[in-house]
Coordinates of C-alpha atoms in Angstrom, one line a residue:
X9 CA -28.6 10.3 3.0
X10 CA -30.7 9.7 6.2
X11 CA -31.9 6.6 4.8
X12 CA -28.5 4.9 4.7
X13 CA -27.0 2.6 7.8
X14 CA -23.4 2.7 8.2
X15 CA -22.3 -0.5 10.1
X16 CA -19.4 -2.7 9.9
X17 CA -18.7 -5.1 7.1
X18 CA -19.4 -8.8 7.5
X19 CA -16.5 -11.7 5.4
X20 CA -19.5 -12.4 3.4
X21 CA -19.6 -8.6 1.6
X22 CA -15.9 -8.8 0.9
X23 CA -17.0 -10.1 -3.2
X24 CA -19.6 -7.2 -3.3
X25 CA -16.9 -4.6 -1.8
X26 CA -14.2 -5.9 -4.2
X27 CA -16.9 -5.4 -6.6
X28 CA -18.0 -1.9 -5.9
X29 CA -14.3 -1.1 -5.8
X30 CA -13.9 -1.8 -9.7
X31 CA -17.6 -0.4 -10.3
X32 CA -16.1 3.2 -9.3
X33 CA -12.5 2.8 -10.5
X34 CA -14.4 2.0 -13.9
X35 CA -17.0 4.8 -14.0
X36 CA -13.9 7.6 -14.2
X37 CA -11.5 5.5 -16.1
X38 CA -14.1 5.3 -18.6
X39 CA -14.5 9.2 -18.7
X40 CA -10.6 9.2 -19.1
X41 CA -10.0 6.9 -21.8
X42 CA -8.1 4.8 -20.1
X43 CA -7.5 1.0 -19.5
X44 CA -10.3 -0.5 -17.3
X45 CA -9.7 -2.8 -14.8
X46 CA -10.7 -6.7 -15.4
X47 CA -13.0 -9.0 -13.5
X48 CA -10.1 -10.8 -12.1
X49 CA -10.3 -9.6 -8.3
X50 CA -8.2 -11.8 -6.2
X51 CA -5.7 -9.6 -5.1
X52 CA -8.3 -7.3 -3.9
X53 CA -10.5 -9.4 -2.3
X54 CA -7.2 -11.2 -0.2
X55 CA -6.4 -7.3 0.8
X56 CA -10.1 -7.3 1.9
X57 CA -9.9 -10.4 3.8
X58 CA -6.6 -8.6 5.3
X59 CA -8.0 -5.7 6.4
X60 CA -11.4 -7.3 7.8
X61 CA -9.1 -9.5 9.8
X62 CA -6.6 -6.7 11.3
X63 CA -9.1 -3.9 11.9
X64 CA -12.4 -5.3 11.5
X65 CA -14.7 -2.1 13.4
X66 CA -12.4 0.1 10.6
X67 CA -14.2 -1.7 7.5
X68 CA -17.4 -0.5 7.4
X69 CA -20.6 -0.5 4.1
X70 CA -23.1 1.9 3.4
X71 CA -26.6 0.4 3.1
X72 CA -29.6 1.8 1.7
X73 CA -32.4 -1.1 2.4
X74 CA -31.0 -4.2 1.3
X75 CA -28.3 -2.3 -0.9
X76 CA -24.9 -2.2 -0.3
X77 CA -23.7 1.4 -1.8
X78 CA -20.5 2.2 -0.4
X79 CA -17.8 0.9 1.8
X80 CA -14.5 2.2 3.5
X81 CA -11.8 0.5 5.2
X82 CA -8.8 1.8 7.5
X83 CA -6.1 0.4 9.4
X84 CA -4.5 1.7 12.8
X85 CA -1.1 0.6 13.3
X86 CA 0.2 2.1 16.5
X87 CA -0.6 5.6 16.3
X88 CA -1.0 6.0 12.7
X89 CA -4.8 5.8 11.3
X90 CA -4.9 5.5 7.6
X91 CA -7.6 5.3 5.3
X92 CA -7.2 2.6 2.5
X93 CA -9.6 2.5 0.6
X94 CA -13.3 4.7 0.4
X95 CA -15.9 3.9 -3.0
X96 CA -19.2 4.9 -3.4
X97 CA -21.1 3.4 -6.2
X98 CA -21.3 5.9 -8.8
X99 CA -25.5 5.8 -9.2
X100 CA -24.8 6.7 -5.5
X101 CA -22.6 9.5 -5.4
X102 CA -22.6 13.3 -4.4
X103 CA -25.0 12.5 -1.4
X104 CA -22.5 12.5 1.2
X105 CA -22.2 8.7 1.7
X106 CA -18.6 9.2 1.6
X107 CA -18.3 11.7 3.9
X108 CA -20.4 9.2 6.6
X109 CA -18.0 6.5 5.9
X110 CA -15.1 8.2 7.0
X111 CA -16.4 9.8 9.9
X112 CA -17.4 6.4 10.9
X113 CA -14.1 5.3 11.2
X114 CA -12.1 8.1 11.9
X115 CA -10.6 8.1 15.3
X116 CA -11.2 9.8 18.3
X117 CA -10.4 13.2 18.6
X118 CA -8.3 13.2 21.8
X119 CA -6.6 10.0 20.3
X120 CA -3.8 12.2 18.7
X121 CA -3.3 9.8 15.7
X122 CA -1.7 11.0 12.6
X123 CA -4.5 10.7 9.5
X124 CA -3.4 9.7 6.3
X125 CA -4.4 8.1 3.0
X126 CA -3.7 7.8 -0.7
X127 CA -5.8 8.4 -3.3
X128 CA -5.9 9.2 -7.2
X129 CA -4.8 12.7 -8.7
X130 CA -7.7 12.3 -10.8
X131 CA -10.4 12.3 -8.1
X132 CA -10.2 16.0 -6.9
X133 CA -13.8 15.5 -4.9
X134 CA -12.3 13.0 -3.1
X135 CA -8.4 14.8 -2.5
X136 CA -11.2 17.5 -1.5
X137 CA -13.2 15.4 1.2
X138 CA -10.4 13.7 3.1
X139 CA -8.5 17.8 3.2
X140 CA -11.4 18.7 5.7
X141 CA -10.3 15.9 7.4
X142 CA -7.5 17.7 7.1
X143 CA -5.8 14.7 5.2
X144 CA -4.5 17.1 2.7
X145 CA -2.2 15.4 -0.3
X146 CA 1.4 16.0 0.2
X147 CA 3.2 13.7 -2.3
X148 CA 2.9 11.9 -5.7
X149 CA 3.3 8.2 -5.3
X150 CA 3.7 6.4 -9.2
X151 CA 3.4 3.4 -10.4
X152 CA 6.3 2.8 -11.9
X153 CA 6.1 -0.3 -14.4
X154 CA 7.9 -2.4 -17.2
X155 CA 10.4 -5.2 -18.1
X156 CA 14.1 -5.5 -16.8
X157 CA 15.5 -4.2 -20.8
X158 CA 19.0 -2.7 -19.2
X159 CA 20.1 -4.3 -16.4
X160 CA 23.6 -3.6 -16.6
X161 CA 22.4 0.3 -15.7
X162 CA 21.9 -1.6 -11.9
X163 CA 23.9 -0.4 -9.7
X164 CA 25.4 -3.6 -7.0
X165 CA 25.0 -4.0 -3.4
X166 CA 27.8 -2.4 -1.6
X167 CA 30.7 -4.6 -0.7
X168 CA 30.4 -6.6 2.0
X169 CA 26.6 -6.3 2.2
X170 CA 24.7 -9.7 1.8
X171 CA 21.1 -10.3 1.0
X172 CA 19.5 -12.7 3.4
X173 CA 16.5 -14.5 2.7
X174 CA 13.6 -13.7 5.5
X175 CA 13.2 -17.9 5.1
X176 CA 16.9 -18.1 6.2
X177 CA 16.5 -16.1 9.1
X178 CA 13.3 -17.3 10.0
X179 CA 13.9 -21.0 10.1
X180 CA 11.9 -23.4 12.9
X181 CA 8.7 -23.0 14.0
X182 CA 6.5 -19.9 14.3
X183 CA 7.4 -17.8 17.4
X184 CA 11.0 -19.0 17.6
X185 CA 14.0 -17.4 18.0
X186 CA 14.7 -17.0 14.4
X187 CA 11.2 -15.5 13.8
X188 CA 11.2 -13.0 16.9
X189 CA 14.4 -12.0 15.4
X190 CA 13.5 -11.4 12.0
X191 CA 10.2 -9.4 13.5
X192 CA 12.6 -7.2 15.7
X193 CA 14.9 -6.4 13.1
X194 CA 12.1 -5.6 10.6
X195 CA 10.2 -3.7 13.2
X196 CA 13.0 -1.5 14.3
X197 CA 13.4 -0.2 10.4
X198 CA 10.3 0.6 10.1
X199 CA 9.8 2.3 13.4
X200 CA 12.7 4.4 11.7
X201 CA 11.9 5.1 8.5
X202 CA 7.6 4.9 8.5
X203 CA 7.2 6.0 12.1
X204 CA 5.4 2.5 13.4
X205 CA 5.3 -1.1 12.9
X206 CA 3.0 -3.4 11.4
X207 CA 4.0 -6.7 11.6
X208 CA 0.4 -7.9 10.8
X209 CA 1.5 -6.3 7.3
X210 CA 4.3 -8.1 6.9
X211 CA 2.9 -11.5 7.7
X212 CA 0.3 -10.8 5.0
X213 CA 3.0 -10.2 2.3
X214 CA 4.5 -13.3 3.2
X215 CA 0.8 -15.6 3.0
X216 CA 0.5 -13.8 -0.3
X217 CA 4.1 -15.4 -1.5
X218 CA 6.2 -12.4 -1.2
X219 CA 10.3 -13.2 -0.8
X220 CA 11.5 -11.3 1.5
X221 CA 15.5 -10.1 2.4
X222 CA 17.1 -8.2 4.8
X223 CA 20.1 -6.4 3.6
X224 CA 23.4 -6.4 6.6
X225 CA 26.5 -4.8 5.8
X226 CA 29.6 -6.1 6.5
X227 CA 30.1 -6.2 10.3
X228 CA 26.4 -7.3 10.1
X229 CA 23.9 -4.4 11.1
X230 CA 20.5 -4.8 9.0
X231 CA 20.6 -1.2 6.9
X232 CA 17.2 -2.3 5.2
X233 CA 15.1 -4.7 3.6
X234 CA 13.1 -5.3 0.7
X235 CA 9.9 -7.2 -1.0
X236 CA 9.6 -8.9 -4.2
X237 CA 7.1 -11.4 -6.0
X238 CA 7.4 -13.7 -9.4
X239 CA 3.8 -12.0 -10.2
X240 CA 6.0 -8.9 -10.8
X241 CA 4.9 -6.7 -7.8
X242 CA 8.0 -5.0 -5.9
X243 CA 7.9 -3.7 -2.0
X244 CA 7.5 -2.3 0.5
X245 CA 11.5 -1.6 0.5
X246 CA 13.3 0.2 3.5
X247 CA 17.0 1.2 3.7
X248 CA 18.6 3.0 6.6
X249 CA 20.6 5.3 3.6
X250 CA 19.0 7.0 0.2
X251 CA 22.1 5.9 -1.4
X252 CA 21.1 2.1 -0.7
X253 CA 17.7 2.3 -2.4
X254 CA 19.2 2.1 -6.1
X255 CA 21.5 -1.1 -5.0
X256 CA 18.6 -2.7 -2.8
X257 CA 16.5 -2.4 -5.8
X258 CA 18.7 -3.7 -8.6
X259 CA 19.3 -6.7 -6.4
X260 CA 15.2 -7.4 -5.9
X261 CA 14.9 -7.1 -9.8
X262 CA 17.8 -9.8 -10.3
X263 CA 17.0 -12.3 -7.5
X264 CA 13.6 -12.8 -8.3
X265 CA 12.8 -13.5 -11.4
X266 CA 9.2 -12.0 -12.8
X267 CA 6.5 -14.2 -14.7
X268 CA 5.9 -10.8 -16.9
X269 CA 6.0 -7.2 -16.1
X270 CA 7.3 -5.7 -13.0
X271 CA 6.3 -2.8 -10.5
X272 CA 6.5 -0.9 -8.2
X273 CA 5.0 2.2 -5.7
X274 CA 7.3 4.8 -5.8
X275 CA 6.7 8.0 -3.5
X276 CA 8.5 11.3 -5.4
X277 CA 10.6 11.8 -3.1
X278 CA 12.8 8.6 -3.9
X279 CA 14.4 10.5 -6.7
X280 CA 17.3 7.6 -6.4
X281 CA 14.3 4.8 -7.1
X282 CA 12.9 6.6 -9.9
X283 CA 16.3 7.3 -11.6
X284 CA 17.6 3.1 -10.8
X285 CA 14.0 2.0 -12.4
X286 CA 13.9 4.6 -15.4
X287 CA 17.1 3.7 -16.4
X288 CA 16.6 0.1 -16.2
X289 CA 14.1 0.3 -18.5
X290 CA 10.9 1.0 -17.1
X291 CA 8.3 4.1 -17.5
X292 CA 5.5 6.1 -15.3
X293 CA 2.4 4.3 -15.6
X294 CA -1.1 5.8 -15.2
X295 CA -1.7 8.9 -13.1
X296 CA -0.1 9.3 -9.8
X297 CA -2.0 8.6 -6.4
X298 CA -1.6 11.2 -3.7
X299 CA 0.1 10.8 -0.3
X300 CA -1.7 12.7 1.5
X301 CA -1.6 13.3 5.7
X302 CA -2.4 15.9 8.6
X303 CA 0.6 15.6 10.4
X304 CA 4.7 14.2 9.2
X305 CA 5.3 10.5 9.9
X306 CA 7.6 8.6 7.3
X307 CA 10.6 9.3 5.4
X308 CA 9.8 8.1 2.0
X309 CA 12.8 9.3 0.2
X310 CA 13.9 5.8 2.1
X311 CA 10.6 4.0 2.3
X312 CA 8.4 2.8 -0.9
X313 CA 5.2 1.4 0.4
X314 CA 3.4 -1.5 -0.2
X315 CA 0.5 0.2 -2.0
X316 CA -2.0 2.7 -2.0
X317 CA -4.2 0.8 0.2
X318 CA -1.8 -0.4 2.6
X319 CA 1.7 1.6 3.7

């Protein structure tokens, strides 16, 4: 353990990250029976590149010699620190490397941020490390997954609430008005419903081809907005009232078509998502991740994140 350097990551490491994240991932699905993941790491090498870019002295390796063993990545957004990803090569494990990542990003003391992470019910080491943290999992989040096979179980937008394409509102060039006011609207939803903004989030869902609407009501007051993607992947989605989640939902599942399957992050809480998706057709898949935190911050009966490693 004394022989390991913790320092931050460099763009260049982001492949050998990516792959160390499927290396561990792997090494207990293996154990589980289950389905491993593929070689195919795109996706998780872009939400590397993401989280380098937005909180580069939070995305740190573990190096024994010219090894890389380990790394751990977190985001700040406002005050809210949370940990997105931590992996350890499993030849590597159970000698604390772990424990030296996260206290090498962990915020100050005296800062007063709320700590928070998810990670899966099946790693109770882990769940165990990030509770002395005092992290300690509060929540299931499920993947819940499948095809569209009853739609007419959907439940419509109220009347008099439209769906506005983020593209329509956000028309002209970057930093117009149209831009500012799609960011101000956004921001003030999720100032209410996950405690602080992240635009940098939101910009990354949209490079990563995410269609985005906002949701007004009839005298035109945003009550929420929602994510989807033709790649199937749903969220984050925000409404103002529970009883909007089902509608919002059924509306993302219609407008935008998916190449295959479709999912979505779903906190337990959102008993309204879970029933509007179940009955649509689709199922709990895998185990649940754990939501875990040392202090409140979000309402997630009316907030479905964007994933385990980012909220």
């Amino acid at each position: 353990m004394s022989s390991i350097d913790i320092r931050p990551a460099t763009v260049t490491e982001i492949p050998t990250c990516a792959e160390i994240w499927r290396e561990s991932i792997n090494h207990y699905m293996i154990r589980l029976n289950q389905p491993l993941i593929p070689d195919e790491l795109g996706r998780i090498i872009r939400l590397h590149h993401h989280l380098v870019a937005t909180d580069p002295e939070r995305f740190v390796v573990a190096v024994a010699g010219d090894r890389i063993v380990g790394f751990a990545a977190a985001v700040m957004r406002e005050h809210l620190w949370f940990l997105s990803m931590c992996f350890v090569r499993p030849a590597d494990q159970a000698h604390g490397v772990g424990r030296r990542l996260v206290e090498a990003i962990l915020p100050p003391v005296d800062a007063g941020a709320i700590l928070a992470t998810a990670t899966d019910s099946v790693q109770p080491i882990s769940n165990g490390l990030y509770s002395r943290f005092g992290i300690v999992p509060r929540l299931p989040l499920f993947s819940v997954a499948g095809y569209l096979t009853n739609p007419e179980t959907l439940p419509d937008l109220p009347a008099g609430m439209v769906a506005v394409p983020f593209e329509a509102i956000a028309a002209g060039p970057p930093g117009g008005a149209g831009h500012r006011e799609l960011a101000a609207t956004v921001g003030a939803l999720d100032r209410e419903l996950l405690g602080v903004e992240h635009p940098q989030d939101h910009r990354f869902l949209r490079l990563e081809g995410r269609h985005g609407y906002l949701y007004r009501d009839a005298i035109g007051v945003s009550q929420g907005y929602g994510y989807a993607w033709e790649t199937g992947r749903m969220g984050p989605v925000a409404v103002r009232h529970e009883a909007l989640m089902g509608p919002v939902l059924g509306h993302l599942l219609r407008v935008v078509p998916a190449r295959g399957a479709q999912a979505i992050w779903v906190p337990g809480a959102a008993g309204s998502a879970i029933g509007t998706l179940l009955r649509a057709g689709f199922r709990f898949e895998d185990f649940p991740v754990l939501l875990g935190w040392d202090r409140p911050f979000a309402d997630f009966e009316r907030y479905l994140p964007i994933s385990p490693g980012l909220l």
